[in-house]
PDB file of C-alpha atoms in Angstrom:
ATOM      1  CA  MET A  10       0.014  -0.041  -0.014  1.00 62.00           C
ATOM      2  CA  ALA A  11       2.673   2.492   0.956  1.00 80.00           C
ATOM      3  CA  LEU A  12       4.642   1.809  -2.272  1.00 88.00           C
ATOM      4  CA  GLU A  13       1.548   2.708  -4.428  1.00 91.00           C
ATOM      5  CA  ILE A  14       1.197   5.976  -2.523  1.00 91.00           C
ATOM      6  CA  VAL A  15       4.801   6.883  -3.044  1.00 92.00           C
ATOM      7  CA  PHE A  16       4.501   6.057  -6.839  1.00 94.00           C
ATOM      8  CA  ILE A  17       1.424   8.241  -7.021  1.00 94.00           C
ATOM      9  CA  HIS A  18       3.292  11.202  -5.414  1.00 95.00           C
ATOM     10  CA  VAL A  19       6.071  10.745  -7.818  1.00 96.00           C
ATOM     11  CA  LEU A  20       3.759  10.790 -10.740  1.00 96.00           C
ATOM     12  CA  ALA A  21       2.078  13.931  -9.209  1.00 96.00           C
ATOM     13  CA  GLY A  22       5.443  15.617  -8.947  1.00 96.00           C
ATOM     14  CA  VAL A  23       6.223  14.730 -12.671  1.00 96.00           C
ATOM     15  CA  ALA A  24       2.964  16.357 -13.646  1.00 96.00           C
ATOM     16  CA  LEU A  25       3.715  19.481 -11.561  1.00 95.00           C
ATOM     17  CA  GLY A  26       7.218  19.596 -13.015  1.00 95.00           C
ATOM     18  CA  LEU A  27       5.973  19.445 -16.632  1.00 94.00           C
ATOM     19  CA  ARG A  28       3.562  22.279 -16.033  1.00 94.00           C
ATOM     20  CA  PHE A  29       4.577  24.670 -13.281  1.00 94.00           C
ATOM     21  CA  LYS A  30       7.521  26.605 -11.828  1.00 92.00           C
ATOM     22  CA  VAL A  31       9.148  25.631  -8.570  1.00 92.00           C
ATOM     23  CA  LEU A  32       6.826  27.709  -6.393  1.00 94.00           C
ATOM     24  CA  ILE A  33       4.091  25.115  -6.826  1.00 94.00           C
ATOM     25  CA  LEU A  34       6.044  22.775  -4.535  1.00 93.00           C
ATOM     26  CA  VAL A  35       5.132  24.912  -1.500  1.00 95.00           C
ATOM     27  CA  PRO A  36       1.459  24.195  -1.601  1.00 95.00           C
ATOM     28  CA  ALA A  37       2.028  20.620  -2.925  1.00 95.00           C
ATOM     29  CA  VAL A  38       4.496  19.854   0.049  1.00 95.00           C
ATOM     30  CA  THR A  39       2.125  21.508   2.513  1.00 96.00           C
ATOM     31  CA  LEU A  40      -0.830  19.523   1.383  1.00 95.00           C
ATOM     32  CA  THR A  41       1.194  16.371   1.298  1.00 94.00           C
ATOM     33  CA  MET A  42       2.455  16.860   4.900  1.00 95.00           C
ATOM     34  CA  SER A  43      -1.078  17.775   6.140  1.00 95.00           C
ATOM     35  CA  PHE A  44      -2.800  14.769   4.634  1.00 93.00           C
ATOM     36  CA  SER A  45      -0.164  12.302   5.671  1.00 93.00           C
ATOM     37  CA  ALA A  46      -0.263  13.700   9.259  1.00 94.00           C
ATOM     38  CA  ILE A  47      -4.064  13.459   9.335  1.00 95.00           C
ATOM     39  CA  VAL A  48      -4.132  10.063   8.010  1.00 93.00           C
ATOM     40  CA  GLY A  49      -1.456   8.903  10.428  1.00 93.00           C
ATOM     41  CA  VAL A  50      -3.293  10.406  13.461  1.00 95.00           C
ATOM     42  CA  ALA A  51      -6.624   8.943  12.262  1.00 96.00           C
ATOM     43  CA  ARG A  52      -5.010   5.482  11.942  1.00 93.00           C
ATOM     44  CA  GLY A  53      -3.427   5.856  15.495  1.00 94.00           C
ATOM     45  CA  ASP A  54       0.145   5.519  14.200  1.00 92.00           C
ATOM     46  CA  MET A  55       3.246   6.255  16.337  1.00 94.00           C
ATOM     47  CA  PHE A  56       4.876   9.700  15.973  1.00 94.00           C
ATOM     48  CA  TRP A  57       7.962   8.353  14.162  1.00 94.00           C
ATOM     49  CA  SER A  58       5.854   6.399  11.806  1.00 93.00           C
ATOM     50  CA  ILE A  59       4.023   9.539  10.733  1.00 94.00           C
ATOM     51  CA  ALA A  60       7.227  11.497  10.544  1.00 95.00           C
ATOM     52  CA  ILE A  61       8.801   8.890   8.310  1.00 94.00           C
ATOM     53  CA  ALA A  62       5.652   8.769   6.059  1.00 92.00           C
ATOM     54  CA  MET A  63       5.715  12.629   5.778  1.00 94.00           C
ATOM     55  CA  ILE A  64       9.478  12.662   4.796  1.00 95.00           C
ATOM     56  CA  LEU A  65       8.939   9.826   2.340  1.00 94.00           C
ATOM     57  CA  LEU A  66       6.090  11.457   0.580  1.00 95.00           C
ATOM     58  CA  VAL A  67       7.499  14.932   0.454  1.00 95.00           C
ATOM     59  CA  THR A  68      10.837  13.447  -1.021  1.00 96.00           C
ATOM     60  CA  ALA A  69       8.779  11.493  -3.656  1.00 96.00           C
ATOM     61  CA  ILE A  70       6.915  14.579  -4.784  1.00 96.00           C
ATOM     62  CA  GLN A  71      10.178  16.519  -5.062  1.00 96.00           C
ATOM     63  CA  VAL A  72      11.953  13.778  -6.994  1.00 97.00           C
ATOM     64  CA  GLY A  73       9.045  13.553  -9.261  1.00 97.00           C
ATOM     65  CA  TYR A  74       9.158  17.329  -9.720  1.00 97.00           C
ATOM     66  CA  LEU A  75      12.811  17.013 -10.737  1.00 97.00           C
ATOM     67  CA  VAL A  76      12.193  14.355 -13.174  1.00 97.00           C
ATOM     68  CA  GLY A  77       9.337  16.485 -14.695  1.00 96.00           C
ATOM     69  CA  ILE A  78      11.641  19.512 -14.982  1.00 96.00           C
ATOM     70  CA  LEU A  79      14.306  17.272 -16.782  1.00 96.00           C
ATOM     71  CA  ILE A  80      11.602  15.922 -19.135  1.00 95.00           C
ATOM     72  CA  ARG A  81      10.350  19.464 -19.864  1.00 94.00           C
ATOM     73  CA  ALA A  82      13.970  20.608 -20.563  1.00 94.00           C
ATOM     74  CA  LYS A  83      14.622  17.775 -22.952  1.00 94.00           C
ATOM     75  CA  ILE A  84      11.354  18.523 -24.846  1.00 92.00           C
ATOM     76  CA  GLU A  85      12.236  22.194 -25.144  1.00 90.00           C
ATOM     77  CA  ARG A  86      15.731  21.370 -26.242  1.00 90.00           C
ATOM     78  CA  SER A  87      14.472  19.066 -29.027  1.00 88.00           C
ATOM     79  CA  GLU A  88      11.957  21.668 -30.164  1.00 84.00           C
ATOM     80  CA  ARG A  89      14.663  24.246 -30.387  1.00 83.00           C
ATOM     81  CA  ARG A  90      16.879  21.989 -32.440  1.00 79.00           C
ATOM     82  CA  SER A  91      14.113  21.306 -34.875  1.00 78.00           C
ATOM     83  CA  GLN A  92      13.312  24.977 -35.295  1.00 77.00           C
ATOM     84  CA  CYS A  93      17.058  25.616 -35.802  1.00 73.00           C
ATOM     85  CA  ARG A  94      17.224  22.943 -38.445  1.00 71.00           C
ATOM     86  CA  SER A  95      14.148  24.265 -40.271  1.00 70.00           C
ATOM     87  CA  ALA A  96      15.617  27.784 -40.195  1.00 66.00           C
ATOM     88  CA  VAL A  97      18.901  26.605 -41.673  1.00 66.00           C
ATOM     89  CA  THR A  98      17.246  24.653 -44.475  1.00 66.00           C
ATOM     90  CA  MET A  99      15.101  27.564 -45.673  1.00 60.00           C
TER      91      MET A  99
END
């Protein structure tokens, strides 16, 4: 169950990285930490379990954001190359 949640956060981070600038991480991290704390308290987990879950999910969303930024940079670079090639051939 926890692995699926981490994977979902990585995918959410990729989606954020493809579309938004770095400031989107502030509300994303805040919401992630809030929801993981609420779920942990509702389940009656220990403090350290909740803290580890929060750290893991925040790290997952940030790593996903980094991957999204790298994908966006690769796409933009390939678009620039194709524009330069078309300008040279004209």
